[in-house]
PDB file of C-alpha atoms and ligand atoms in Angstrom:
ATOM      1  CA  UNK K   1     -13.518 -18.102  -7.980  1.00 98.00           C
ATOM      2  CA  UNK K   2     -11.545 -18.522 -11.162  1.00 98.00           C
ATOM      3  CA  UNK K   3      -7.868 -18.491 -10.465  1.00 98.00           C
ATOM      4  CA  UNK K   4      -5.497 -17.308 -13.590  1.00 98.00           C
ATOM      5  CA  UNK K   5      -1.760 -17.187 -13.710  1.00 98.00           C
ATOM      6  CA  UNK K   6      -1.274 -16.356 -17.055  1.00 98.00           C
ATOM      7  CA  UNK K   7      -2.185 -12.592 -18.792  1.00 98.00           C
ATOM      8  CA  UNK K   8      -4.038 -14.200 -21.921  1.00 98.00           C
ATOM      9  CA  UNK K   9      -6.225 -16.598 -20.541  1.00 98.00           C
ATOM     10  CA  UNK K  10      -7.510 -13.370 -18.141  1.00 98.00           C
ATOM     11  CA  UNK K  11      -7.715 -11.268 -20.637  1.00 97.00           C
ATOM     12  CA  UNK K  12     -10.340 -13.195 -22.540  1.00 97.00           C
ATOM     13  CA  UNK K  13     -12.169 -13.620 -19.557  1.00 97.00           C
ATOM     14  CA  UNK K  14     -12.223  -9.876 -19.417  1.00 96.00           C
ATOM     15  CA  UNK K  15     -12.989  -9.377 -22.764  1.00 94.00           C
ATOM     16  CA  UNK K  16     -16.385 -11.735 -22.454  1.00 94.00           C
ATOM     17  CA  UNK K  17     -17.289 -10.011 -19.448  1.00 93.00           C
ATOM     18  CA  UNK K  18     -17.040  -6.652 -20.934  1.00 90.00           C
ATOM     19  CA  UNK K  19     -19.397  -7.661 -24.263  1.00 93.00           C
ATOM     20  CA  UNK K  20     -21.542  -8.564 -21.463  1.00 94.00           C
ATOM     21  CA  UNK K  21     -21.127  -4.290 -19.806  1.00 93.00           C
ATOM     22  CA  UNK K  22     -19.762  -5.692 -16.413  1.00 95.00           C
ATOM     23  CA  UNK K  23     -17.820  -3.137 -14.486  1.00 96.00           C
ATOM     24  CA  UNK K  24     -14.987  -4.841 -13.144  1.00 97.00           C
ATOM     25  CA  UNK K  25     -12.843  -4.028  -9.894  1.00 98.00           C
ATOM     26  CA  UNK K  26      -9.425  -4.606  -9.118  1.00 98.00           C
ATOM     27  CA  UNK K  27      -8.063  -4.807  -5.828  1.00 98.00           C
ATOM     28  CA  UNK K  28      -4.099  -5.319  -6.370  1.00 98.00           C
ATOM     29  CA  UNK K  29      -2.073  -7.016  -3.164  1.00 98.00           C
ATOM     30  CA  UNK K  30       1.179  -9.366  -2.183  1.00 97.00           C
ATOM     31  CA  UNK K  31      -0.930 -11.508  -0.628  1.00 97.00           C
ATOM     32  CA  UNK K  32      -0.797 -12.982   2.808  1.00 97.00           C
ATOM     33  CA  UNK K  33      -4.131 -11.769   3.151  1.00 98.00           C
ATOM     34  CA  UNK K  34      -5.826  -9.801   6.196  1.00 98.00           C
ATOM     35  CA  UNK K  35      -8.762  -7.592   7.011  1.00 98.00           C
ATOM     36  CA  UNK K  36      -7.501  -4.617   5.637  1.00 98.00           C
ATOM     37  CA  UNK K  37      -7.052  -6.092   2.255  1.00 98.00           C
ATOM     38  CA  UNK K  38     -10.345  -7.968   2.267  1.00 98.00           C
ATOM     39  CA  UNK K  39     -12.607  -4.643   3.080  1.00 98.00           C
ATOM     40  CA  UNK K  40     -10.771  -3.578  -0.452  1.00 98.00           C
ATOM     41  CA  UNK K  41     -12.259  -6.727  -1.876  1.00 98.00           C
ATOM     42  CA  UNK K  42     -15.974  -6.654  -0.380  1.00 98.00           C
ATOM     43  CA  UNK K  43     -15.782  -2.521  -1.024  1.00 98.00           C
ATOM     44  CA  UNK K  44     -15.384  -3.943  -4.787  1.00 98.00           C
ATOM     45  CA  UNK K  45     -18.083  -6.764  -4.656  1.00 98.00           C
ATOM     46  CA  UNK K  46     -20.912  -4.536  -3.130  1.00 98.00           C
ATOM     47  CA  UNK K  47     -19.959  -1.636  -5.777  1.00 97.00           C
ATOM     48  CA  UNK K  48     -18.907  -3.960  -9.248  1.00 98.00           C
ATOM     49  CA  UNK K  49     -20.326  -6.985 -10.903  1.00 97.00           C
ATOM     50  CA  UNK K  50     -16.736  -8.193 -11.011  1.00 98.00           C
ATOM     51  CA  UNK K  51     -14.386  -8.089  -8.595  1.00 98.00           C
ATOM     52  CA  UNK K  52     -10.516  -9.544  -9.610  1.00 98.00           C
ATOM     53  CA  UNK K  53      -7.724  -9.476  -6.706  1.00 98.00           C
ATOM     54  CA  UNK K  54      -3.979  -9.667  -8.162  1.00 98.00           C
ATOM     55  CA  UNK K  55      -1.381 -11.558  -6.293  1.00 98.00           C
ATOM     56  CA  UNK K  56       2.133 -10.677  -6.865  1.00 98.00           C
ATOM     57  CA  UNK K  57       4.854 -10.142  -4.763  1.00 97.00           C
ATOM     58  CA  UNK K  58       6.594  -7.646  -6.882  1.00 96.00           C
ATOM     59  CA  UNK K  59      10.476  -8.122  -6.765  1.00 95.00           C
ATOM     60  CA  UNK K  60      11.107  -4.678  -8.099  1.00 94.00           C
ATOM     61  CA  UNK K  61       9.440  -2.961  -5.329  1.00 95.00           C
ATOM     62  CA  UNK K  62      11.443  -4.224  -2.722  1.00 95.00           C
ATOM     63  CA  UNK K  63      14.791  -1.869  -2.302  1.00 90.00           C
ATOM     64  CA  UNK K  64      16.156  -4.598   0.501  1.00 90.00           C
ATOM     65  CA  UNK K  65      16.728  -8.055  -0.856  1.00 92.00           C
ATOM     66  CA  UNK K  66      16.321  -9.853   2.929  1.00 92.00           C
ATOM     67  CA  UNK K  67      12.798  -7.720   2.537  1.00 91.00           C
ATOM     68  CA  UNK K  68      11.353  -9.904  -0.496  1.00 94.00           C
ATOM     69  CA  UNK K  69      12.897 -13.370   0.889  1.00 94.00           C
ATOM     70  CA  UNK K  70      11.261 -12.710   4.282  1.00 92.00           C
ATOM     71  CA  UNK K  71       7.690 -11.493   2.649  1.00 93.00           C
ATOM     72  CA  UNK K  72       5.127 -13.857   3.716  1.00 94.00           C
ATOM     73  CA  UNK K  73       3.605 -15.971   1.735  1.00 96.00           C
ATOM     74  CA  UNK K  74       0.356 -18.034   2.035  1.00 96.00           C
ATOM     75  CA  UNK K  75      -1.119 -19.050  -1.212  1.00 96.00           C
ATOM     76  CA  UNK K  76      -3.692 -21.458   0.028  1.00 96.00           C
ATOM     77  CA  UNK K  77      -4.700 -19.546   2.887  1.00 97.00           C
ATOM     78  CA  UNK K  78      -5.205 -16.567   0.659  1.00 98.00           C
ATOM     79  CA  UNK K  79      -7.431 -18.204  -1.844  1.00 98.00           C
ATOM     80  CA  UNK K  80      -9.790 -19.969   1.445  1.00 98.00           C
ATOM     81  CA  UNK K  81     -10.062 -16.160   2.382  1.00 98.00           C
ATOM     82  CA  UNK K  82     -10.967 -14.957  -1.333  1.00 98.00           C
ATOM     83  CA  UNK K  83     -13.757 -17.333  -1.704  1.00 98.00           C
ATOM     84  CA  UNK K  84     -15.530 -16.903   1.210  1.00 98.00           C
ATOM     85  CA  UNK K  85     -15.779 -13.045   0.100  1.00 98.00           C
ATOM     86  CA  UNK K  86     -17.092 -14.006  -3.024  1.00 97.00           C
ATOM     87  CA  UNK K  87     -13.918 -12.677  -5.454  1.00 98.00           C
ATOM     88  CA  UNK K  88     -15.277 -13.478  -8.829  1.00 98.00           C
ATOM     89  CA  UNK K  89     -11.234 -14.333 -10.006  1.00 98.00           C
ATOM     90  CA  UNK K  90      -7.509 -14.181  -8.606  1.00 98.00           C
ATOM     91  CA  UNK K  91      -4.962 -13.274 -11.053  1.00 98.00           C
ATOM     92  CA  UNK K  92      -1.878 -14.967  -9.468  1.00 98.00           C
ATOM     93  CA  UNK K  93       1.227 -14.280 -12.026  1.00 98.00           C
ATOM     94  CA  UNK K  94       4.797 -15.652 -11.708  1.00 96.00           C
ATOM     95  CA  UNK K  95       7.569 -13.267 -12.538  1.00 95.00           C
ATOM     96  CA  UNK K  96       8.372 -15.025 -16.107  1.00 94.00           C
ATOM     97  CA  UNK K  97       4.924 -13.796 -17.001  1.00 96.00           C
ATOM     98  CA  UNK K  98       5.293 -10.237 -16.411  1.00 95.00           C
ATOM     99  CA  UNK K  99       8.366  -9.592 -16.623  1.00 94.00           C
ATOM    100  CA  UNK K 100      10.236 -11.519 -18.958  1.00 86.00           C
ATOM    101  CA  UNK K 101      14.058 -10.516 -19.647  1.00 87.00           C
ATOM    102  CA  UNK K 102      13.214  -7.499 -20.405  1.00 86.00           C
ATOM    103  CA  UNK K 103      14.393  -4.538 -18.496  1.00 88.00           C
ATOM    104  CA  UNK K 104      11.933  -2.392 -16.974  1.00 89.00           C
ATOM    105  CA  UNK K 105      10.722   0.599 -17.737  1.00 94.00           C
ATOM    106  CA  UNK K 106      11.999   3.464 -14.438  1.00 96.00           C
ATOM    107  CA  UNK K 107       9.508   5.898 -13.504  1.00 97.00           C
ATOM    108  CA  UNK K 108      10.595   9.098 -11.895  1.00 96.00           C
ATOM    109  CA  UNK K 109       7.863  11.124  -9.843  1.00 97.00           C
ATOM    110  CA  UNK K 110       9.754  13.788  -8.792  1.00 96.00           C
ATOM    111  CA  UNK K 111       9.059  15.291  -5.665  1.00 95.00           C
ATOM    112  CA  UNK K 112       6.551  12.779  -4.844  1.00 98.00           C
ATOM    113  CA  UNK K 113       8.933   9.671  -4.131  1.00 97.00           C
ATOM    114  CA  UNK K 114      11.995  12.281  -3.041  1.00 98.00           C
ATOM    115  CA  UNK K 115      10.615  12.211   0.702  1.00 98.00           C
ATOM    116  CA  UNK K 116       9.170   9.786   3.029  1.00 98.00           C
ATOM    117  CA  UNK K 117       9.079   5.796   1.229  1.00 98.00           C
ATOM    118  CA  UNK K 118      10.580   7.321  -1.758  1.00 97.00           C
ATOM    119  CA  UNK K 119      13.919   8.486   0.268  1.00 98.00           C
ATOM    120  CA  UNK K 120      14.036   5.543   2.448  1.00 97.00           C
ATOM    121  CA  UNK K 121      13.442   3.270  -0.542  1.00 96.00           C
ATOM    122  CA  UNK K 122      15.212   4.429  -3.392  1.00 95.00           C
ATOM    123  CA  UNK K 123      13.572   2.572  -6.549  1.00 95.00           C
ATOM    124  CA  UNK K 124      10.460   1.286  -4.594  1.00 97.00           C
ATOM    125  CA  UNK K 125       7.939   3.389  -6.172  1.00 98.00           C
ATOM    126  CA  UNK K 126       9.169   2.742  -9.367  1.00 98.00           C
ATOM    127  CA  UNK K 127       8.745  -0.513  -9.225  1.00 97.00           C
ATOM    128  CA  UNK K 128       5.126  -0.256  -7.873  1.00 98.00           C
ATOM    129  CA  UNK K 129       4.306   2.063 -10.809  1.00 98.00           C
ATOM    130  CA  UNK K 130       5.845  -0.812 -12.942  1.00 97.00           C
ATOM    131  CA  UNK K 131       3.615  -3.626 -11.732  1.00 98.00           C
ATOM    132  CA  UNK K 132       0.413  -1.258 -11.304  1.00 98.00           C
ATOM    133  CA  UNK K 133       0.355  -0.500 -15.343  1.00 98.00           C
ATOM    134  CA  UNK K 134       0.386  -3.733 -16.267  1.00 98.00           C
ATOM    135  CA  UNK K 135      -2.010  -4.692 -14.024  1.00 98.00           C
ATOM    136  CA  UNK K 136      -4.226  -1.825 -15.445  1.00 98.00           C
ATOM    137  CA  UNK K 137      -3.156  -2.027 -18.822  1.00 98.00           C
ATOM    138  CA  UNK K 138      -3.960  -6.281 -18.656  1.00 98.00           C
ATOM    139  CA  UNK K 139      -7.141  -6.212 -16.479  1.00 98.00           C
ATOM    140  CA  UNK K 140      -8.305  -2.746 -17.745  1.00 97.00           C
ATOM    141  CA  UNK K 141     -11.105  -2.125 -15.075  1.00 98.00           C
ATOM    142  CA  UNK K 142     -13.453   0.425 -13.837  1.00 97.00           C
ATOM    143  CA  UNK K 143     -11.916   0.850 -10.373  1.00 98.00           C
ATOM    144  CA  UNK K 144      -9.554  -0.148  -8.802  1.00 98.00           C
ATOM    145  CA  UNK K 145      -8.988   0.300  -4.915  1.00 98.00           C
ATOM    146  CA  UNK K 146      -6.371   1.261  -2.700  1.00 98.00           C
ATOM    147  CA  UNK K 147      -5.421   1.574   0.886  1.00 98.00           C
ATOM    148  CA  UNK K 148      -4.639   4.695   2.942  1.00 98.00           C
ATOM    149  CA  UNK K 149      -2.022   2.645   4.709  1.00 98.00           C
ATOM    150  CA  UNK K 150       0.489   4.050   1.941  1.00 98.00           C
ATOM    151  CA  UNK K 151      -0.900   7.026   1.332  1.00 98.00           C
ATOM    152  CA  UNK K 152       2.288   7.932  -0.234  1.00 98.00           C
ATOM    153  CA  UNK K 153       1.401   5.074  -2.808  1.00 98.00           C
ATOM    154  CA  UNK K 154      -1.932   6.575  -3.004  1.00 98.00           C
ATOM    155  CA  UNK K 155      -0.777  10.027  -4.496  1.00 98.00           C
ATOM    156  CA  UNK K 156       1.423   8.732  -6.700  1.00 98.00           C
ATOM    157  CA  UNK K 157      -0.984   5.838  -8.446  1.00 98.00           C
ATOM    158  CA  UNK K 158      -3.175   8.919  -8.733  1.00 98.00           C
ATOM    159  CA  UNK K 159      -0.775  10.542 -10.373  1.00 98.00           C
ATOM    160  CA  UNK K 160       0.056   7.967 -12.790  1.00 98.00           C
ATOM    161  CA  UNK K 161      -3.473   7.333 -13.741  1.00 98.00           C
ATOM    162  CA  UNK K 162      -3.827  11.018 -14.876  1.00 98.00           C
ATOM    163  CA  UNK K 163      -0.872  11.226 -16.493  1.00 97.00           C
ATOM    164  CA  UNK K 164      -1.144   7.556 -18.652  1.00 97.00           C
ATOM    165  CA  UNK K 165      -4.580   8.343 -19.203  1.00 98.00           C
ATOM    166  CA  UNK K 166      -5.736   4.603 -17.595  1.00 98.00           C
ATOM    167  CA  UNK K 167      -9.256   4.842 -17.639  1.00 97.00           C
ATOM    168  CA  UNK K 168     -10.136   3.388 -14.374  1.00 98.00           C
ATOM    169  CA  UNK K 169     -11.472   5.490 -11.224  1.00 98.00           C
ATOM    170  CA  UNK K 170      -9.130   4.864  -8.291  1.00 98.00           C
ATOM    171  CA  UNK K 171     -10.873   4.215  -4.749  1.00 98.00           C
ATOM    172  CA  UNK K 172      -9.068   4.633  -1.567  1.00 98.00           C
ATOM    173  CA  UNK K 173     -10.494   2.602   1.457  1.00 98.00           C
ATOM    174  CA  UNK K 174      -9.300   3.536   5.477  1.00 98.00           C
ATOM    175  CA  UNK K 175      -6.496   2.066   7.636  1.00 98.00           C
ATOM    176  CA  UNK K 176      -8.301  -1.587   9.347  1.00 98.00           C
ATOM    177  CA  UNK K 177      -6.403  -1.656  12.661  1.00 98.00           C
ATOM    178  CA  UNK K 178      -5.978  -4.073  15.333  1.00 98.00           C
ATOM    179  CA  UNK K 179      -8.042  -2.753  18.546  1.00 98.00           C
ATOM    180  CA  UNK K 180      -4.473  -1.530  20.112  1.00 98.00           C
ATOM    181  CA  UNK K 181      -4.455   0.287  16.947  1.00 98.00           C
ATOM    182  CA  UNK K 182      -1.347  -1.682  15.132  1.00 98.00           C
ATOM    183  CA  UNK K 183      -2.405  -1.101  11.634  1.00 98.00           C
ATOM    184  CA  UNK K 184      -3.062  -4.473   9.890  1.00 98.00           C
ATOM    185  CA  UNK K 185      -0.416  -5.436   7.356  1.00 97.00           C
ATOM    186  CA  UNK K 186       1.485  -8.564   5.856  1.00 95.00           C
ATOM    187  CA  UNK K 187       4.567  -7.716   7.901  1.00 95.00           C
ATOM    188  CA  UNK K 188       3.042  -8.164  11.358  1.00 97.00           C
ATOM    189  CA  UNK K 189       2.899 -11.663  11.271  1.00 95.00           C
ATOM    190  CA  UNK K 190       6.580 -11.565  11.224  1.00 95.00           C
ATOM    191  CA  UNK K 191       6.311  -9.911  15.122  1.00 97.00           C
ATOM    192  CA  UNK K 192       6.735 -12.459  17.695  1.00 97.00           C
ATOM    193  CA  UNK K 193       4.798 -12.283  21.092  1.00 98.00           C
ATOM    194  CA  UNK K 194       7.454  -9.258  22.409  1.00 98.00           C
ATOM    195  CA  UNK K 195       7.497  -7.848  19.609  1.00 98.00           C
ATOM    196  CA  UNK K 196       3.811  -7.548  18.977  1.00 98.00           C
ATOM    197  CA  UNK K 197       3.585  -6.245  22.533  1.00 98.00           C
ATOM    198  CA  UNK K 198       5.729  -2.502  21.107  1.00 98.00           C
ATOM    199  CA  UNK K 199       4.134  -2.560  17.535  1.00 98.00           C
ATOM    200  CA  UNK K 200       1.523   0.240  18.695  1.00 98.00           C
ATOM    201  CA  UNK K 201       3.550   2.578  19.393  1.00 98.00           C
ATOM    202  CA  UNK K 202       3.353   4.002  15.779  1.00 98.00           C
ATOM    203  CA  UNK K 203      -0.555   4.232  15.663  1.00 98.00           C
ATOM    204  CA  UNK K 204       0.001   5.765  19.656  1.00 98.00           C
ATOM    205  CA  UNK K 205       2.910   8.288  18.380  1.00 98.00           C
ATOM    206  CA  UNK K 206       0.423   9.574  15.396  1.00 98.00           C
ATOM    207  CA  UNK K 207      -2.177  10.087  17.805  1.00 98.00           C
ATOM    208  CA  UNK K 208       0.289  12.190  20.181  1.00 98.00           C
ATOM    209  CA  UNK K 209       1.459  13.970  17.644  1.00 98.00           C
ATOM    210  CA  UNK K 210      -2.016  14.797  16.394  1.00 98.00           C
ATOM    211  CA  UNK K 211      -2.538  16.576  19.487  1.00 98.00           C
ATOM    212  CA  UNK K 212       1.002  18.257  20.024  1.00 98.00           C
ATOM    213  CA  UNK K 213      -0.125  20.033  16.730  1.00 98.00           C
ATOM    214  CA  UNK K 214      -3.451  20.796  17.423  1.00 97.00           C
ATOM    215  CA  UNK K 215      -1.540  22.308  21.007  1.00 97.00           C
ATOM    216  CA  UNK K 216       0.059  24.901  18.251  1.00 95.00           C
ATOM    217  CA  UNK K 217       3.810  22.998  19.096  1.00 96.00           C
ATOM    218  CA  UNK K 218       5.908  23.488  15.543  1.00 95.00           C
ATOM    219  CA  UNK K 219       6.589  20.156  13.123  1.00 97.00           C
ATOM    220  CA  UNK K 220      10.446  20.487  14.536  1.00 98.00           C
ATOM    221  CA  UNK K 221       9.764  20.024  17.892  1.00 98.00           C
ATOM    222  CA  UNK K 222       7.105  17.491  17.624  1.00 98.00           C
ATOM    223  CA  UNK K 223       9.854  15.428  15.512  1.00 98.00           C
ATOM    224  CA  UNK K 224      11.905  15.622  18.108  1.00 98.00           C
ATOM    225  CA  UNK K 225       9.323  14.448  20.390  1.00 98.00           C
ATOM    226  CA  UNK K 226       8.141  11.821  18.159  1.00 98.00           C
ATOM    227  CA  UNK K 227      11.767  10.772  18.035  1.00 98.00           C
ATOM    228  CA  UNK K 228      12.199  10.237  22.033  1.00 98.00           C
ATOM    229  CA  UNK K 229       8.665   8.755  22.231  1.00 98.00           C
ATOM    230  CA  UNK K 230       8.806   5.734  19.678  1.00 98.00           C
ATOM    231  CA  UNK K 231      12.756   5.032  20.656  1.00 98.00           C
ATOM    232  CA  UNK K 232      11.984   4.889  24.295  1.00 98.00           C
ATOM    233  CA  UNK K 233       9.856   1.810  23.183  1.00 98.00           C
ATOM    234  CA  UNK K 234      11.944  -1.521  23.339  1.00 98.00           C
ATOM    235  CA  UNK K 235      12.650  -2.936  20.308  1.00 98.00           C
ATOM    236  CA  UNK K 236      11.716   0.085  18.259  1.00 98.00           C
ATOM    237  CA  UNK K 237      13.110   2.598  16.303  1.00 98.00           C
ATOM    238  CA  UNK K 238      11.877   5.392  14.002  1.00 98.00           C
ATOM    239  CA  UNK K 239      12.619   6.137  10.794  1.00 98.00           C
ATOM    240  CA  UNK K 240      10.793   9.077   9.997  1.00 98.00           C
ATOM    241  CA  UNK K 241       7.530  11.153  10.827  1.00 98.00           C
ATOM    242  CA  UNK K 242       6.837  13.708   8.240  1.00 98.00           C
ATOM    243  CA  UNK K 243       3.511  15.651   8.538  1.00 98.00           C
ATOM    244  CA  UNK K 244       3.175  16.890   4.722  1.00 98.00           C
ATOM    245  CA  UNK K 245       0.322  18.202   2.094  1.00 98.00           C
ATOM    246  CA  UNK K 246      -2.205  14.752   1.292  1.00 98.00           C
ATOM    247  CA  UNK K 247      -2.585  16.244  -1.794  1.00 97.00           C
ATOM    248  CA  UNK K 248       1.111  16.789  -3.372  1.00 97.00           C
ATOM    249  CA  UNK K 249       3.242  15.422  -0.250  1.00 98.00           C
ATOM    250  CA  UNK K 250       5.189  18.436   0.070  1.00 98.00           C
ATOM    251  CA  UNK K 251       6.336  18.876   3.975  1.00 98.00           C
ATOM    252  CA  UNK K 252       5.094  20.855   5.982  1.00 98.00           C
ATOM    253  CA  UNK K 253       7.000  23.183   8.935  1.00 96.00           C
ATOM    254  CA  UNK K 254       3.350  23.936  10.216  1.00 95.00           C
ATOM    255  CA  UNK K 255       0.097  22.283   9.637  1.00 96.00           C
ATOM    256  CA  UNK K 256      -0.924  25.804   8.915  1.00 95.00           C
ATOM    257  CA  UNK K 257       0.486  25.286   5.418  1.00 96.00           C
ATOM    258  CA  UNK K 258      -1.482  22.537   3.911  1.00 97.00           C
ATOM    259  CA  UNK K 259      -5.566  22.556   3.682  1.00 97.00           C
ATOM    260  CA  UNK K 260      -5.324  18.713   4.482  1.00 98.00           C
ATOM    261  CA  UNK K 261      -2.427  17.733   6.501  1.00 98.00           C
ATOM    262  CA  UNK K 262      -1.262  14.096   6.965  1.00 98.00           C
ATOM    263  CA  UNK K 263       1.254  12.831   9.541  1.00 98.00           C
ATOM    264  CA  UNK K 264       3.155   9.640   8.129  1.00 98.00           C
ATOM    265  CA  UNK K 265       4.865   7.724   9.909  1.00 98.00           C
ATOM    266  CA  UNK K 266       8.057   4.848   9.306  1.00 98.00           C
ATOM    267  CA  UNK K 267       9.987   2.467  11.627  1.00 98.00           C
ATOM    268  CA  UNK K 268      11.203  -0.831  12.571  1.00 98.00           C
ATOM    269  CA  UNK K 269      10.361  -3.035  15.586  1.00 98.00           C
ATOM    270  CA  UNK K 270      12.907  -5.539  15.865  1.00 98.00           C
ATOM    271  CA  UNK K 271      13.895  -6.277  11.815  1.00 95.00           C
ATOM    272  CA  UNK K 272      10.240  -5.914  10.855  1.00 95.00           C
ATOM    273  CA  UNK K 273      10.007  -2.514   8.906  1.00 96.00           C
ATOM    274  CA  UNK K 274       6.174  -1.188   9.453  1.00 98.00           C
ATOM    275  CA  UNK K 275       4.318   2.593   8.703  1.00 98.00           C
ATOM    276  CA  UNK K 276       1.179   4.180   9.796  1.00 98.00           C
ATOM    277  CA  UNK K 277      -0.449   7.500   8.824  1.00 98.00           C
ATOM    278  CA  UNK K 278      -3.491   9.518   9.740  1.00 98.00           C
ATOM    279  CA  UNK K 279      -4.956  12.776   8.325  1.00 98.00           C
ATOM    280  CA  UNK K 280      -4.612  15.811  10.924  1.00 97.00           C
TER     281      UNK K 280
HETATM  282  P1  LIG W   1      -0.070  -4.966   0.041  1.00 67.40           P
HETATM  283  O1  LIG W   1      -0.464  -6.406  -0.069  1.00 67.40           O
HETATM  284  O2  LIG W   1       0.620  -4.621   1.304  1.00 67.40           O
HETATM  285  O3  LIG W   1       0.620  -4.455  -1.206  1.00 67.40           O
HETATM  286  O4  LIG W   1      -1.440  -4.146   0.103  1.00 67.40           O
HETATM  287  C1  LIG W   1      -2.411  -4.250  -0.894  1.00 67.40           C
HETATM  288  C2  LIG W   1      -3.421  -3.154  -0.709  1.00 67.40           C
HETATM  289  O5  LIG W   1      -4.040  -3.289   0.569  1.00 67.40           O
HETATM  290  C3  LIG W   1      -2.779  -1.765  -0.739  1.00 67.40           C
HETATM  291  O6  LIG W   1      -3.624  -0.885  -1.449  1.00 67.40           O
HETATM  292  C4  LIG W   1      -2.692  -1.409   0.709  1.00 67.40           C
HETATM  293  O7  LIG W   1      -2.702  -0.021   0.951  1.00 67.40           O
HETATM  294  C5  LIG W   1      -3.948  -2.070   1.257  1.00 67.40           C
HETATM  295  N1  LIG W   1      -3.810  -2.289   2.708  1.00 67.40           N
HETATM  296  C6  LIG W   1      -2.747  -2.837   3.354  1.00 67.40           C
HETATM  297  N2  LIG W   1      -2.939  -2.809   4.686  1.00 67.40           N
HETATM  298  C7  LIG W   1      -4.143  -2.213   4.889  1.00 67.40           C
HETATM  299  C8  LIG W   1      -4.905  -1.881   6.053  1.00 67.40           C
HETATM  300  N3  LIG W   1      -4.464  -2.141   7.279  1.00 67.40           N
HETATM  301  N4  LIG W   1      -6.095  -1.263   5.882  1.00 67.40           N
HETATM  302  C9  LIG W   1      -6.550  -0.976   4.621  1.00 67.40           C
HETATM  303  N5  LIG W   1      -5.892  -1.275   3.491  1.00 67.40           N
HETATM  304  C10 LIG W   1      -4.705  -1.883   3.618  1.00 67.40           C
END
């Protein structure tokens, strides 16, 4: 795997491959690497000749400065796990190289970052839409893939695509849970033993709620339900639970509403902030 951690040298490694009529794949990530992020990676080897992973830990995404300093980070760790999937190359910038001093560019997505991750973190999405160009403007490839575990994220790099014109397809893989059903991210390993032991309860609430709705009970009251059932859980607390259009994120005050609904999900157990979804 060729490791780069500056744009130009990438870029005319690109460039070669493309003479050449590779279709590349980029699977973007903050590292600390698990499961979830490495079925992006072998989605992209078994459907591309050339699969890149980016790993940045993008400052301007984070709304909560204790947030970024408490990120994980495991370089080496992350590049043993890359190899052994075969990654062709990791594109590891610092923040020098794509930022500079300049000040970036704000995106504003309207009612697509007003609710859910958008109102909770006010500037995050921005900031992913920030990093995301460049990556796509730098690296420029077929596909690129995507989790469902922000789903929110999902709509609105959708919607950015279409509207920049990037000319790469965008592939969204499903959520890789633990067997309790924790959904797998960066920010568990920051849950100690007790911790660990209440950090199903969001996958468990989603699946309760799934069938409180399917039982005909009203979004309102299933909030409210929702509300008792992940508080009652030591150590956690809920942020939100939305159930909203997949498509365009508006909420919903009845799964009636949307053609594909999608309950989403937000909390904290202890200081670790985590969130879950799953379609209706
Ligand atoms: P992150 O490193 O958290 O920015 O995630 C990088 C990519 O991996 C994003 O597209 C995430 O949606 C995706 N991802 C994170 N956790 C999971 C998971 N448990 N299952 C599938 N994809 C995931």
């Amino acid at each position: 795997m060729q490791i780069f951690r500056h744009i130009q040298p990438l870029r005319s490694f690109l460039e070669a491959k493309r003479q050449q009529k590779l279709v590349t794949g980029l699977v973007p990530t903050m590292g600390s690497l698990h499961a979830g992020h490495l079925s992006l990676v072998n989605h992209s080897k078994k459907q591309d000749d050339l699969t890149i992973c980016s790993i940045y830990v993008n400052p301007l995404q984070f709304n909560n400065k204790e947030d970024l300093k408490n990120y994980p980070r495991m370089p080496e760790q992350d590049q043993a796990l890359l190899e052994k999937t075969g990654c062709d190359a990791l594109f590891m910038p610092d923040d020098s190289e794509l930022y500079g001093p300049y000040e970036p560019i704000r995106f504003d997505f309207g009612n697509l970052d007003a609710v859910m991750e958008g109102k909770f973190r006010p500037g995050h999405f921005s900031g992913v839409a920030m990093v995301v160009s460049k990556f796509l403007n730098i690296v420029q490839p077929t596909r690129a893939y995507f989790g469902q575990k922000d789903w929110q994220q999902v709509v609105i790099i959708r919607h950015l695509v279409n509207q920049l014109k990037f000319n790469t397809e965008i592939h969204t893989l499903p959520i890789v849970r633990d067997s309790d059903g924790l959904a797998l991210s960066s920010r568990n390993t920051r849950l100690n033993a007790e911790l660990r032991k209440s950090s199903p309860v969001f996958y468990e609430a989603l699946v309760h709620a799934r069938e409180l709705l399917a039982a005909s009970m009203p979004v309102a009251r299933v909030k409210e339900e929702i509300t008792r059932f992940v508080n009652a859980r030591p150590h956690a607390r809920l942020e939100y639970f939305e159930v909203a259009d997949s498509e365009n994120l508006f909420l919903l005050d009845n799964v009636e509403e949307a053609e594909c609904p999608i309950l989403c999900i937000a909390g904290y157990i202890g200081d670790v902030r985590l969130i879950d979804n799953m379609f209706y």
